[in-house]
PDB file of C-alpha atoms and ligand atoms in Angstrom:
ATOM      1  CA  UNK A   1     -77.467  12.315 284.209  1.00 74.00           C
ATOM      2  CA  UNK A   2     -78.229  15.837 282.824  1.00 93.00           C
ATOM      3  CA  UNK A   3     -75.180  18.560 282.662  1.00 97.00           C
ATOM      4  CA  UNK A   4     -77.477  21.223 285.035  1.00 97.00           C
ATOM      5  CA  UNK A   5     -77.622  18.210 287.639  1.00 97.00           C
ATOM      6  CA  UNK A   6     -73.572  17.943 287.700  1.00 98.00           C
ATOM      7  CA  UNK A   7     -72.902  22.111 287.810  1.00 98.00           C
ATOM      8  CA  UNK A   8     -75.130  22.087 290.642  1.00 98.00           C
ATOM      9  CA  UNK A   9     -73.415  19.297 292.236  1.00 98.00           C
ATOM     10  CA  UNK A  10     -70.363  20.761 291.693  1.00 98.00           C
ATOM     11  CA  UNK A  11     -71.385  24.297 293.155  1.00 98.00           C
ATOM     12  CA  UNK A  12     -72.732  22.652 295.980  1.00 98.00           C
ATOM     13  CA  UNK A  13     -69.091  20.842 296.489  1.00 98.00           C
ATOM     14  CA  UNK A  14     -67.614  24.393 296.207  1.00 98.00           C
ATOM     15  CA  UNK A  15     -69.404  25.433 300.133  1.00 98.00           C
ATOM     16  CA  UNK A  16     -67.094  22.386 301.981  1.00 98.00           C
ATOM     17  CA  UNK A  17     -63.709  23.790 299.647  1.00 98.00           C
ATOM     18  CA  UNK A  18     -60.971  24.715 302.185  1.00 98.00           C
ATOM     19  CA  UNK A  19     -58.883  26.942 300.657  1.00 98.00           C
ATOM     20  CA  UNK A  20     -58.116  29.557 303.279  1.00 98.00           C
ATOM     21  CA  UNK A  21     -54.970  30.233 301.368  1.00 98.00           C
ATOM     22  CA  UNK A  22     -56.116  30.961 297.692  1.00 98.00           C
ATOM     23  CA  UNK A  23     -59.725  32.073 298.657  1.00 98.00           C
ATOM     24  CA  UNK A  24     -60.701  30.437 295.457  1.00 98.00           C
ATOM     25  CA  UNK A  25     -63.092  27.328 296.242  1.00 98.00           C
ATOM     26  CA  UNK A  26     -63.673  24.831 293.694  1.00 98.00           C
ATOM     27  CA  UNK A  27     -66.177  21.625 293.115  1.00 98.00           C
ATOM     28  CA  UNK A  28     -66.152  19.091 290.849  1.00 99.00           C
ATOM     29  CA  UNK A  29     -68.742  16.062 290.382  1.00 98.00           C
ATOM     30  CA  UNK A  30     -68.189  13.121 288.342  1.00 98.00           C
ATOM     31  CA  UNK A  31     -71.406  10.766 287.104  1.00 98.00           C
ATOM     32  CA  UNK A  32     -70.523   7.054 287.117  1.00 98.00           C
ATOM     33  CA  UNK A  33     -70.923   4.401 284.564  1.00 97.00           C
ATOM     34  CA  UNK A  34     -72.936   2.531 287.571  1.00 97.00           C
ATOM     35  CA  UNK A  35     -75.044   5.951 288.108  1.00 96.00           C
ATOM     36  CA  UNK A  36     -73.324   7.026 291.064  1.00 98.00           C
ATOM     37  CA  UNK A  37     -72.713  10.717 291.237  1.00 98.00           C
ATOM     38  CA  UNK A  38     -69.032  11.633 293.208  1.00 98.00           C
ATOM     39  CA  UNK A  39     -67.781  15.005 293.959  1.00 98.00           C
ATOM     40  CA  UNK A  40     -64.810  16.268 295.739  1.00 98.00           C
ATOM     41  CA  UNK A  41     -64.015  19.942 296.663  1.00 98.00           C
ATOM     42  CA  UNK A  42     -60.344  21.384 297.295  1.00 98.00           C
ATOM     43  CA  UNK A  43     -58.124  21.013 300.435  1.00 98.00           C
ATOM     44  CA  UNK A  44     -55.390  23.329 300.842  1.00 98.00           C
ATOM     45  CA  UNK A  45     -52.084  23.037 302.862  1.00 98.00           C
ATOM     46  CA  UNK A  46     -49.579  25.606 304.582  1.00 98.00           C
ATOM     47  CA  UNK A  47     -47.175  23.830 302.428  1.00 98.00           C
ATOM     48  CA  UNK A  48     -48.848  25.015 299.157  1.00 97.00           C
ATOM     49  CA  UNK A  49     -47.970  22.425 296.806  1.00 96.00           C
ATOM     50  CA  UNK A  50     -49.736  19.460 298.991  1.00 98.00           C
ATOM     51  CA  UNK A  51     -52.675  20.979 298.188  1.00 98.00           C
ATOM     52  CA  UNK A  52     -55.340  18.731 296.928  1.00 98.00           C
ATOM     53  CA  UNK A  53     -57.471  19.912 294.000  1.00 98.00           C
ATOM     54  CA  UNK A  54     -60.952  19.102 294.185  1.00 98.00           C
ATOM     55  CA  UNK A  55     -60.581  16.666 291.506  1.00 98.00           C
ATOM     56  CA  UNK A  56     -58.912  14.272 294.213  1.00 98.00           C
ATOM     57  CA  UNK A  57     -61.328  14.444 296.292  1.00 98.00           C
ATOM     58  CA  UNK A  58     -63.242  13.529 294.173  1.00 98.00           C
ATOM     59  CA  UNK A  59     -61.161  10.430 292.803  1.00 98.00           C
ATOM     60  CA  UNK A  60     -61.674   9.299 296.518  1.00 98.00           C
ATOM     61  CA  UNK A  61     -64.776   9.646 296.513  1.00 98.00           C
ATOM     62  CA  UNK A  62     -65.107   7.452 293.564  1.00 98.00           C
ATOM     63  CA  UNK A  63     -62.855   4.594 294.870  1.00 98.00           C
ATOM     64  CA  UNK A  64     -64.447   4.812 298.419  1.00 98.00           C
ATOM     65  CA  UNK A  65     -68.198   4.594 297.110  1.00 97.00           C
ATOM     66  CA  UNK A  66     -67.206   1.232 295.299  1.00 97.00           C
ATOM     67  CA  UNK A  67     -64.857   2.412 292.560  1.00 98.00           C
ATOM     68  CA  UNK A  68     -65.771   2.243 288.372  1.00 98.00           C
ATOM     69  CA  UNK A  69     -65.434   4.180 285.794  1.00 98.00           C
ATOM     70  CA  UNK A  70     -66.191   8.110 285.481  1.00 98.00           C
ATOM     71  CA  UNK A  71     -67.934   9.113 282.286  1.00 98.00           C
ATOM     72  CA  UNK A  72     -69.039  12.762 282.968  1.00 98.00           C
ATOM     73  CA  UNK A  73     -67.175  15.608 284.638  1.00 98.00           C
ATOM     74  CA  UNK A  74     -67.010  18.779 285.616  1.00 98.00           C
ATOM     75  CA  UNK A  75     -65.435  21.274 287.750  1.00 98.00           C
ATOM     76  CA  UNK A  76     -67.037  25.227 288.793  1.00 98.00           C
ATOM     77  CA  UNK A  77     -65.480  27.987 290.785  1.00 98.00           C
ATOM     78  CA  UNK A  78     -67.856  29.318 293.678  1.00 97.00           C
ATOM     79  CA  UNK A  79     -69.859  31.522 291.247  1.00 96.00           C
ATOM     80  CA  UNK A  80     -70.866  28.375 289.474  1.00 96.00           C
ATOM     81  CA  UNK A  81     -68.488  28.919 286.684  1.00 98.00           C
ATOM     82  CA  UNK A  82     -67.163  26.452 284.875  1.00 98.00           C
ATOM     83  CA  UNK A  83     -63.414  25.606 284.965  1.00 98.00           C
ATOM     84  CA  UNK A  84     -60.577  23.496 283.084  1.00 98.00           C
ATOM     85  CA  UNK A  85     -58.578  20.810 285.546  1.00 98.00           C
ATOM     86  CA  UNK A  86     -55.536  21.856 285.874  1.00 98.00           C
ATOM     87  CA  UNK A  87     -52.270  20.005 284.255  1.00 98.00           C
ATOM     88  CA  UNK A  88     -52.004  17.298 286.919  1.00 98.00           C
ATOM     89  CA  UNK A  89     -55.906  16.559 287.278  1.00 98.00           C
ATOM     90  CA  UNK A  90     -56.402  15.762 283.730  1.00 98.00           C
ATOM     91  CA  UNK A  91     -54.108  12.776 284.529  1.00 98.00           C
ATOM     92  CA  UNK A  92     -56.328  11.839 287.224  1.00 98.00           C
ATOM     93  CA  UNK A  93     -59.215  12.214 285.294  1.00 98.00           C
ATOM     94  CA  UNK A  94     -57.728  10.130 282.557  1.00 98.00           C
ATOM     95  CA  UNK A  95     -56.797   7.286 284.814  1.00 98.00           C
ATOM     96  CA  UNK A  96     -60.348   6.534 286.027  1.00 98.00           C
ATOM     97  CA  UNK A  97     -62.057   7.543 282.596  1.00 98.00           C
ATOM     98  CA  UNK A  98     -60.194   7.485 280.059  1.00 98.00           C
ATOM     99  CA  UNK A  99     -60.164   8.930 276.494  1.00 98.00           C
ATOM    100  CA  UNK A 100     -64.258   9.040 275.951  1.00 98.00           C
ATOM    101  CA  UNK A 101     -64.810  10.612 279.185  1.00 98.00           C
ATOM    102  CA  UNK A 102     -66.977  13.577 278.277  1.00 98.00           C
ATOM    103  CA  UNK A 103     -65.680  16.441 280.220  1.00 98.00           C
ATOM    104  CA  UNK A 104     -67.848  19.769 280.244  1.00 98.00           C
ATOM    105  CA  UNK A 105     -64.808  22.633 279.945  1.00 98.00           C
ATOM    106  CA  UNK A 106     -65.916  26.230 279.404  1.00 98.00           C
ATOM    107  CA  UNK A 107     -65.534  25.269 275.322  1.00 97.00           C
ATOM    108  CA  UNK A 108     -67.960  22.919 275.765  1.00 98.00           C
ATOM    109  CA  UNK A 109     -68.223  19.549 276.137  1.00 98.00           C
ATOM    110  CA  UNK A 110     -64.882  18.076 275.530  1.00 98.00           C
ATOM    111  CA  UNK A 111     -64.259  14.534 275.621  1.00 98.00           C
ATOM    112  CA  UNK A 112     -61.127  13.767 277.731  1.00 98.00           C
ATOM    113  CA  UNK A 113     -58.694  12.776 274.786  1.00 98.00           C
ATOM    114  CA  UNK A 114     -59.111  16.048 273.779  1.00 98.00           C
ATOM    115  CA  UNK A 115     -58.077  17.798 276.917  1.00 98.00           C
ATOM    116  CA  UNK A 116     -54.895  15.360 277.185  1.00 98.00           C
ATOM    117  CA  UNK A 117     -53.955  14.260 273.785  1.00 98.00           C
ATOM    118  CA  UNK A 118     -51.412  11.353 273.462  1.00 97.00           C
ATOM    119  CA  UNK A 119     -51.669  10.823 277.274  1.00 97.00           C
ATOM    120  CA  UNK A 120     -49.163   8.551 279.489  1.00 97.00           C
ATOM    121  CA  UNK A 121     -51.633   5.917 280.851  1.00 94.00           C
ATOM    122  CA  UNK A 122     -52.010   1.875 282.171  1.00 92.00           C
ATOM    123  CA  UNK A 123     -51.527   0.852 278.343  1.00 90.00           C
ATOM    124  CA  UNK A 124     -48.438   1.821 278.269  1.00 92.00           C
ATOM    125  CA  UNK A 125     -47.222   0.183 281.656  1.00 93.00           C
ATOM    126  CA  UNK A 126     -48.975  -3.065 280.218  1.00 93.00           C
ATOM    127  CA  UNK A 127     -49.162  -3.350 277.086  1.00 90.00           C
ATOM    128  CA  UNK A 128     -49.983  -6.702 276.550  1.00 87.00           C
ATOM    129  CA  UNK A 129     -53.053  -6.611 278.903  1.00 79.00           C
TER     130      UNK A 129
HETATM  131  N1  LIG B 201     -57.794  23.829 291.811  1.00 67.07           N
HETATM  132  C1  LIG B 201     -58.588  22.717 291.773  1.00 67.07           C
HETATM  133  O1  LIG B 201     -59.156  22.315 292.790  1.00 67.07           O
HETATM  134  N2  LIG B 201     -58.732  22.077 290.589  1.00 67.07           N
HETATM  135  C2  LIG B 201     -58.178  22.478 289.419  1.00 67.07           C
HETATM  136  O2  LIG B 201     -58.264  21.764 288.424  1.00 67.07           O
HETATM  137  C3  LIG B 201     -57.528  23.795 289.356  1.00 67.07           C
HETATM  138  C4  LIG B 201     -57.067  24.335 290.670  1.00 67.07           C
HETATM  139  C5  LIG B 201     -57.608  24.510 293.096  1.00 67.07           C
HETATM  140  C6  LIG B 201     -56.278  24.267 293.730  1.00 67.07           C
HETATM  141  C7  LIG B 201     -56.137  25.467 294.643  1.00 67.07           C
HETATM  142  O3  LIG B 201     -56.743  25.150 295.891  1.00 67.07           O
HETATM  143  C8  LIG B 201     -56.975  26.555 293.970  1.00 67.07           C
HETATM  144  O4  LIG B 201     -57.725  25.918 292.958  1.00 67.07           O
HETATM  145  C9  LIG B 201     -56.127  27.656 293.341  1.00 67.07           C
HETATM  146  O5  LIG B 201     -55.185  27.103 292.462  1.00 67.07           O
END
């Protein structure tokens, strides 16, 4: 579960990006706790804002391979450069995993409590569970 291994990944995911609109492709790809590696790319839309980042793809992914927890990340432009997640995919990212997740940002490796502090999450819909 080396870093290298998840850029590459990623880059790879960048080749099936349609983005015909912003003509800026981008992959992520997400080890599992289980081992699995996911990876989504982005999917535009004539009406802009349905377009799907490739961090949802990549959620997919994860809950159509068998679902789990994510515990590294990382998302690259089509150079290979890598990228934050945008506003919106940090929520997704924290939903599936979590505050520890370790995210590789270009800082660094992050870990995801970092990149959304005091994040809205499950706890707070249940907080008894
Ligand atoms: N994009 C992503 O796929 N993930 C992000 O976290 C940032 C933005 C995509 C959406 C759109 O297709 C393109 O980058 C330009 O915003």
């Amino acid at each position: 579960m080396e870093w290298d291994e998840l850029v590459e990944a990623a880059r790879l995911a960048t080749a099936h990006s349609y983005s015909p609109y912003s003509h800026y492709p981008v992959g992520a790809a997400a080890w599992t706790t289980d081992g699995r590696l996911v990876t989504g790319c982005n999917v535009e839309n004539a009406s802009y804002g349905l377009t799907l980042c490739a961090e949802c793809g990549l959620v997919s992914n994860l809950a159509a391979t068998g679902g789990g927890r994510l515990i590294r990340f990382t998302c690259v432009d089509q150079a290979g450069r890598i990228i934050t997640p945008c506003g919106r995919c940090r929520q997704l990212l924290w939903e599936h995993g979590g505050p520890t997740l370790q995210v590789l940002s270009p800082a660094g490796v992050v870990s995801m409590d970092q990149l959304l502090p005091q994040a809205w999450g499950f706890e707070e819909l249940n907080p008894s569970a």
